[in-house]
Amino acid sequence: MEMTVAPETDETKRDRVRRLLIDPLTEAGFRFPKATSEDEAKRALTRLADGLAYLGDDALTVLKASLLTKGEGSARCFWPAYVTIIGLAEAFHPRPLEEVPELLRWFASAAGREALAAGRLVAEFQFWETKKRPPVTPRDKELVAVRAREHHERRELILDRRRREIPLRGDEAAWIEWYERTYARVEALVGQVQA
């Protein structure tokens, strides 16, 4: 009996975005206006694939379903603008801040050092990841301060339980692991940028 072995394929992130999002939307009828050259269309879709490569398969599937209702033009069949698609993707799953090095400059500033010293580093990092901007308004600063206090209180409670050898409740072990991992990650970013 002869066995056929399928060749291994190394799918790139760009290819994965094409398979899960671009090709299905093209098959559903998305296209570019007639005035768009084939080269322009190809470049636009490659840029889109690169811009969405950070998303996981599930997020790409959700984005595809959402984009089906976002076509442009009178027939609603033209590809939405790049910024529209990227903005929608950010709403589903924010791009990791490490992939946006221009925004990491904040961590080298006095504001980054102040956040570290004041215990707000993880809360400010979360704000940055979600909003892709610093907390500048009084409302932003209050939201970050509240989140930082909540983190501090929860961390102290969990560490106290550990010291007293009290079993952690439900998600406490996962949360403290997330917090410590995130803190170390952000602290390392501060160090890298400052160096």
mmCIF file of C-alpha atoms in Angstrom:
data_model
loop_
_atom_site.group_PDB
_atom_site.id
_atom_site.type_symbol
_atom_site.label_atom_id
_atom_site.label_comp_id
_atom_site.label_asym_id
_atom_site.label_seq_id
_atom_site.Cartn_x
_atom_site.Cartn_y
_atom_site.Cartn_z
ATOM 1 C CA MET A 1 0.000 0.000 0.000
ATOM 2 C CA GLU A 2 1.448 3.338 -1.083
ATOM 3 C CA MET A 3 1.182 6.305 1.283
ATOM 4 C CA THR A 4 1.066 9.834 0.047
ATOM 5 C CA VAL A 5 2.670 12.376 2.315
ATOM 6 C CA ALA A 6 1.406 15.903 2.019
ATOM 7 C CA PRO A 7 4.236 18.382 1.615
ATOM 8 C CA GLU A 8 4.825 20.570 4.633
ATOM 9 C CA THR A 9 3.872 24.140 4.014
ATOM 10 C CA ASP A 10 5.157 27.011 6.031
ATOM 11 C CA GLU A 11 2.295 29.459 6.007
ATOM 12 C CA THR A 12 3.455 32.989 6.663
ATOM 13 C CA LYS A 13 1.445 35.392 8.801
ATOM 14 C CA ARG A 14 0.630 37.307 5.626
ATOM 15 C CA ASP A 15 -0.633 34.107 3.948
ATOM 16 C CA ARG A 16 -2.743 33.281 7.010
ATOM 17 C CA VAL A 17 -4.450 36.700 6.854
ATOM 18 C CA ARG A 18 -5.089 36.166 3.161
ATOM 19 C CA ARG A 19 -6.562 32.700 3.774
ATOM 20 C CA LEU A 20 -8.780 33.678 6.702
ATOM 21 C CA LEU A 21 -9.819 37.204 5.764
ATOM 22 C CA ILE A 22 -8.816 38.599 2.385
ATOM 23 C CA ASP A 23 -9.654 35.594 0.176
ATOM 24 C CA PRO A 24 -13.069 34.952 1.781
ATOM 25 C CA LEU A 25 -13.997 38.639 1.529
ATOM 26 C CA THR A 26 -12.843 38.742 -2.095
ATOM 27 C CA GLU A 27 -14.916 35.634 -2.817
ATOM 28 C CA ALA A 28 -17.878 37.316 -1.104
ATOM 29 C CA GLY A 29 -17.587 40.198 -3.590
ATOM 30 C CA PHE A 30 -15.200 42.768 -2.119
ATOM 31 C CA ARG A 31 -13.220 44.549 -4.821
ATOM 32 C CA PHE A 32 -11.513 47.840 -5.591
ATOM 33 C CA PRO A 33 -12.992 50.599 -7.778
ATOM 34 C CA LYS A 34 -12.312 50.225 -11.518
ATOM 35 C CA ALA A 35 -9.786 53.084 -11.443
ATOM 36 C CA THR A 36 -7.541 51.030 -9.108
ATOM 37 C CA SER A 37 -4.699 49.332 -10.968
ATOM 38 C CA GLU A 38 -3.914 45.690 -10.299
ATOM 39 C CA ASP A 39 -0.588 46.702 -8.728
ATOM 40 C CA GLU A 40 -2.280 49.230 -6.420
ATOM 41 C CA ALA A 41 -4.835 46.642 -5.342
ATOM 42 C CA LYS A 42 -2.134 44.059 -4.696
ATOM 43 C CA ARG A 43 -0.084 46.543 -2.634
ATOM 44 C CA ALA A 44 -3.168 47.559 -0.636
ATOM 45 C CA LEU A 45 -4.040 43.954 0.215
ATOM 46 C CA THR A 46 -0.422 43.148 1.103
ATOM 47 C CA ARG A 47 -0.321 46.185 3.407
ATOM 48 C CA LEU A 48 -3.584 45.024 4.962
ATOM 49 C CA ALA A 49 -2.258 41.495 5.472
ATOM 50 C CA ASP A 50 0.866 42.881 7.144
ATOM 51 C CA GLY A 51 -1.173 45.246 9.326
ATOM 52 C CA LEU A 52 -3.412 42.428 10.570
ATOM 53 C CA ALA A 53 -0.754 39.732 10.945
ATOM 54 C CA TYR A 54 -0.708 40.127 14.741
ATOM 55 C CA LEU A 55 -4.303 38.869 15.032
ATOM 56 C CA GLY A 56 -5.044 35.266 15.888
ATOM 57 C CA ASP A 57 -7.255 33.028 13.775
ATOM 58 C CA ASP A 58 -10.372 33.633 15.894
ATOM 59 C CA ALA A 59 -9.947 37.417 15.762
ATOM 60 C CA LEU A 60 -9.490 37.288 11.981
ATOM 61 C CA THR A 61 -12.677 35.241 11.652
ATOM 62 C CA VAL A 62 -14.626 37.761 13.747
ATOM 63 C CA LEU A 63 -13.138 40.658 11.785
ATOM 64 C CA LYS A 64 -14.131 38.982 8.509
ATOM 65 C CA ALA A 65 -17.731 38.631 9.674
ATOM 66 C CA SER A 66 -17.803 42.265 10.746
ATOM 67 C CA LEU A 67 -16.257 43.554 7.535
ATOM 68 C CA LEU A 68 -18.921 41.840 5.440
ATOM 69 C CA THR A 69 -21.224 44.680 6.505
ATOM 70 C CA LYS A 70 -18.671 47.461 6.010
ATOM 71 C CA GLY A 71 -18.201 47.567 2.247
ATOM 72 C CA GLU A 72 -17.883 51.030 0.717
ATOM 73 C CA GLY A 73 -19.467 52.547 -2.380
ATOM 74 C CA SER A 74 -23.104 52.609 -3.453
ATOM 75 C CA ALA A 75 -23.156 48.819 -3.867
ATOM 76 C CA ARG A 76 -21.252 48.383 -0.549
ATOM 77 C CA CYS A 77 -18.777 46.062 -2.285
ATOM 78 C CA PHE A 78 -15.528 48.081 -2.264
ATOM 79 C CA TRP A 79 -12.801 47.333 0.238
ATOM 80 C CA PRO A 80 -13.030 49.703 3.211
ATOM 81 C CA ALA A 81 -10.111 52.053 3.760
ATOM 82 C CA TYR A 82 -7.041 50.629 5.493
ATOM 83 C CA VAL A 83 -7.580 52.840 8.553
ATOM 84 C CA THR A 84 -11.165 51.632 8.874
ATOM 85 C CA ILE A 85 -10.111 47.987 8.902
ATOM 86 C CA ILE A 86 -7.151 48.536 11.242
ATOM 87 C CA GLY A 87 -9.350 50.562 13.620
ATOM 88 C CA LEU A 88 -11.933 47.798 13.698
ATOM 89 C CA ALA A 89 -9.208 45.195 14.300
ATOM 90 C CA GLU A 90 -7.882 47.280 17.217
ATOM 91 C CA ALA A 91 -11.387 47.308 18.710
ATOM 92 C CA PHE A 92 -11.484 43.492 18.628
ATOM 93 C CA HIS A 93 -7.926 42.920 19.765
ATOM 94 C CA PRO A 94 -5.455 45.746 20.391
ATOM 95 C CA ARG A 95 -2.083 45.397 18.732
ATOM 96 C CA PRO A 96 0.635 44.555 21.281
ATOM 97 C CA LEU A 97 2.510 47.726 22.122
ATOM 98 C CA GLU A 98 5.849 46.080 21.348
ATOM 99 C CA GLU A 99 4.747 46.030 17.698
ATOM 100 C CA VAL A 100 4.368 49.808 17.700
ATOM 101 C CA PRO A 101 7.864 50.971 18.655
ATOM 102 C CA GLU A 102 7.010 54.620 18.016
ATOM 103 C CA LEU A 103 4.657 54.510 20.990
ATOM 104 C CA LEU A 104 7.220 52.913 23.288
ATOM 105 C CA ARG A 105 9.109 56.222 23.462
ATOM 106 C CA TRP A 106 6.702 57.218 26.232
ATOM 107 C CA PHE A 107 8.357 54.690 28.528
ATOM 108 C CA ALA A 108 11.687 56.557 28.241
ATOM 109 C CA SER A 109 10.087 59.812 29.307
ATOM 110 C CA ALA A 110 9.714 61.259 32.789
ATOM 111 C CA ALA A 111 6.096 60.073 32.669
ATOM 112 C CA GLY A 112 7.239 56.468 32.250
ATOM 113 C CA ARG A 113 9.664 56.705 35.156
ATOM 114 C CA GLU A 114 6.967 58.377 37.269
ATOM 115 C CA ALA A 115 4.473 55.600 36.463
ATOM 116 C CA LEU A 116 7.049 53.010 37.503
ATOM 117 C CA ALA A 117 7.817 54.797 40.776
ATOM 118 C CA ALA A 118 4.126 55.379 41.577
ATOM 119 C CA GLY A 119 3.067 51.762 40.931
ATOM 120 C CA ARG A 120 0.945 52.655 37.902
ATOM 121 C CA LEU A 121 3.128 51.004 35.281
ATOM 122 C CA VAL A 122 0.857 48.052 34.435
ATOM 123 C CA ALA A 123 -2.283 50.222 34.494
ATOM 124 C CA GLU A 124 -0.688 52.812 32.207
ATOM 125 C CA PHE A 125 0.604 50.087 29.910
ATOM 126 C CA GLN A 126 -2.926 48.677 29.646
ATOM 127 C CA PHE A 127 -4.235 52.144 28.823
ATOM 128 C CA TRP A 128 -1.574 52.559 26.137
ATOM 129 C CA GLU A 129 -2.324 49.151 24.616
ATOM 130 C CA THR A 130 -6.020 49.891 24.417
ATOM 131 C CA LYS A 131 -5.970 53.566 23.422
ATOM 132 C CA LYS A 132 -2.579 53.817 21.671
ATOM 133 C CA ARG A 133 -2.021 57.127 23.453
ATOM 134 C CA PRO A 134 -0.944 58.330 26.876
ATOM 135 C CA PRO A 135 -3.447 59.088 29.632
ATOM 136 C CA VAL A 136 -3.454 62.885 29.329
ATOM 137 C CA THR A 137 -6.886 64.091 30.381
ATOM 138 C CA PRO A 138 -7.915 64.247 34.031
ATOM 139 C CA ARG A 139 -10.457 61.491 33.317
ATOM 140 C CA ASP A 140 -7.760 59.290 31.728
ATOM 141 C CA LYS A 141 -5.449 59.819 34.686
ATOM 142 C CA GLU A 142 -8.213 58.988 37.153
ATOM 143 C CA LEU A 143 -9.079 55.777 35.276
ATOM 144 C CA VAL A 144 -5.432 54.716 35.343
ATOM 145 C CA ALA A 145 -5.101 55.605 39.044
ATOM 146 C CA VAL A 146 -8.202 53.583 39.925
ATOM 147 C CA ARG A 147 -6.994 50.604 37.890
ATOM 148 C CA ALA A 148 -3.542 50.826 39.530
ATOM 149 C CA ARG A 149 -5.122 50.858 43.025
ATOM 150 C CA GLU A 150 -7.262 47.840 42.117
ATOM 151 C CA HIS A 151 -4.167 46.006 40.860
ATOM 152 C CA HIS A 152 -2.232 46.875 44.014
ATOM 153 C CA GLU A 153 -5.041 45.783 46.355
ATOM 154 C CA ARG A 154 -5.639 42.534 44.512
ATOM 155 C CA ARG A 155 -1.927 41.749 44.383
ATOM 156 C CA GLU A 156 -1.504 42.417 48.108
ATOM 157 C CA LEU A 157 -4.511 40.223 48.960
ATOM 158 C CA ILE A 158 -3.175 37.338 46.876
ATOM 159 C CA LEU A 159 0.349 37.644 48.246
ATOM 160 C CA ASP A 160 -1.064 37.710 51.799
ATOM 161 C CA ARG A 161 -3.035 34.534 51.096
ATOM 162 C CA ARG A 162 0.099 32.874 49.770
ATOM 163 C CA ARG A 163 2.118 33.904 52.842
ATOM 164 C CA ARG A 164 -0.572 32.452 55.122
ATOM 165 C CA GLU A 165 -0.804 29.354 52.875
ATOM 166 C CA ILE A 166 -4.498 29.925 52.198
ATOM 167 C CA PRO A 167 -5.586 28.333 48.908
ATOM 168 C CA LEU A 168 -6.168 30.915 46.199
ATOM 169 C CA ARG A 169 -9.685 31.399 44.891
ATOM 170 C CA GLY A 170 -10.703 30.697 41.287
ATOM 171 C CA ASP A 171 -8.900 33.087 39.024
ATOM 172 C CA GLU A 172 -6.484 34.527 41.605
ATOM 173 C CA ALA A 173 -3.577 32.296 40.617
ATOM 174 C CA ALA A 174 -4.051 33.145 36.944
ATOM 175 C CA TRP A 175 -4.399 36.845 37.699
ATOM 176 C CA ILE A 176 -1.250 37.115 39.819
ATOM 177 C CA GLU A 177 0.692 35.200 37.189
ATOM 178 C CA TRP A 178 -0.622 37.604 34.506
ATOM 179 C CA TYR A 179 0.161 40.660 36.636
ATOM 180 C CA GLU A 180 3.698 39.583 37.502
ATOM 181 C CA ARG A 181 4.420 38.569 33.903
ATOM 182 C CA THR A 182 3.029 41.886 32.600
ATOM 183 C CA TYR A 183 4.920 43.921 35.183
ATOM 184 C CA ALA A 184 8.196 42.204 34.303
ATOM 185 C CA ARG A 185 7.515 42.672 30.585
ATOM 186 C CA VAL A 186 6.757 46.388 30.972
ATOM 187 C CA GLU A 187 9.635 46.989 33.366
ATOM 188 C CA ALA A 188 11.955 45.372 30.793
ATOM 189 C CA LEU A 189 10.547 47.668 28.096
ATOM 190 C CA VAL A 190 11.241 50.684 30.276
ATOM 191 C CA GLY A 191 14.795 49.461 30.777
ATOM 192 C CA GLN A 192 15.313 48.765 27.063
ATOM 193 C CA VAL A 193 13.995 52.098 25.953
ATOM 194 C CA GLN A 194 15.892 53.997 28.634
ATOM 195 C CA ALA A 195 19.138 52.174 27.786
#
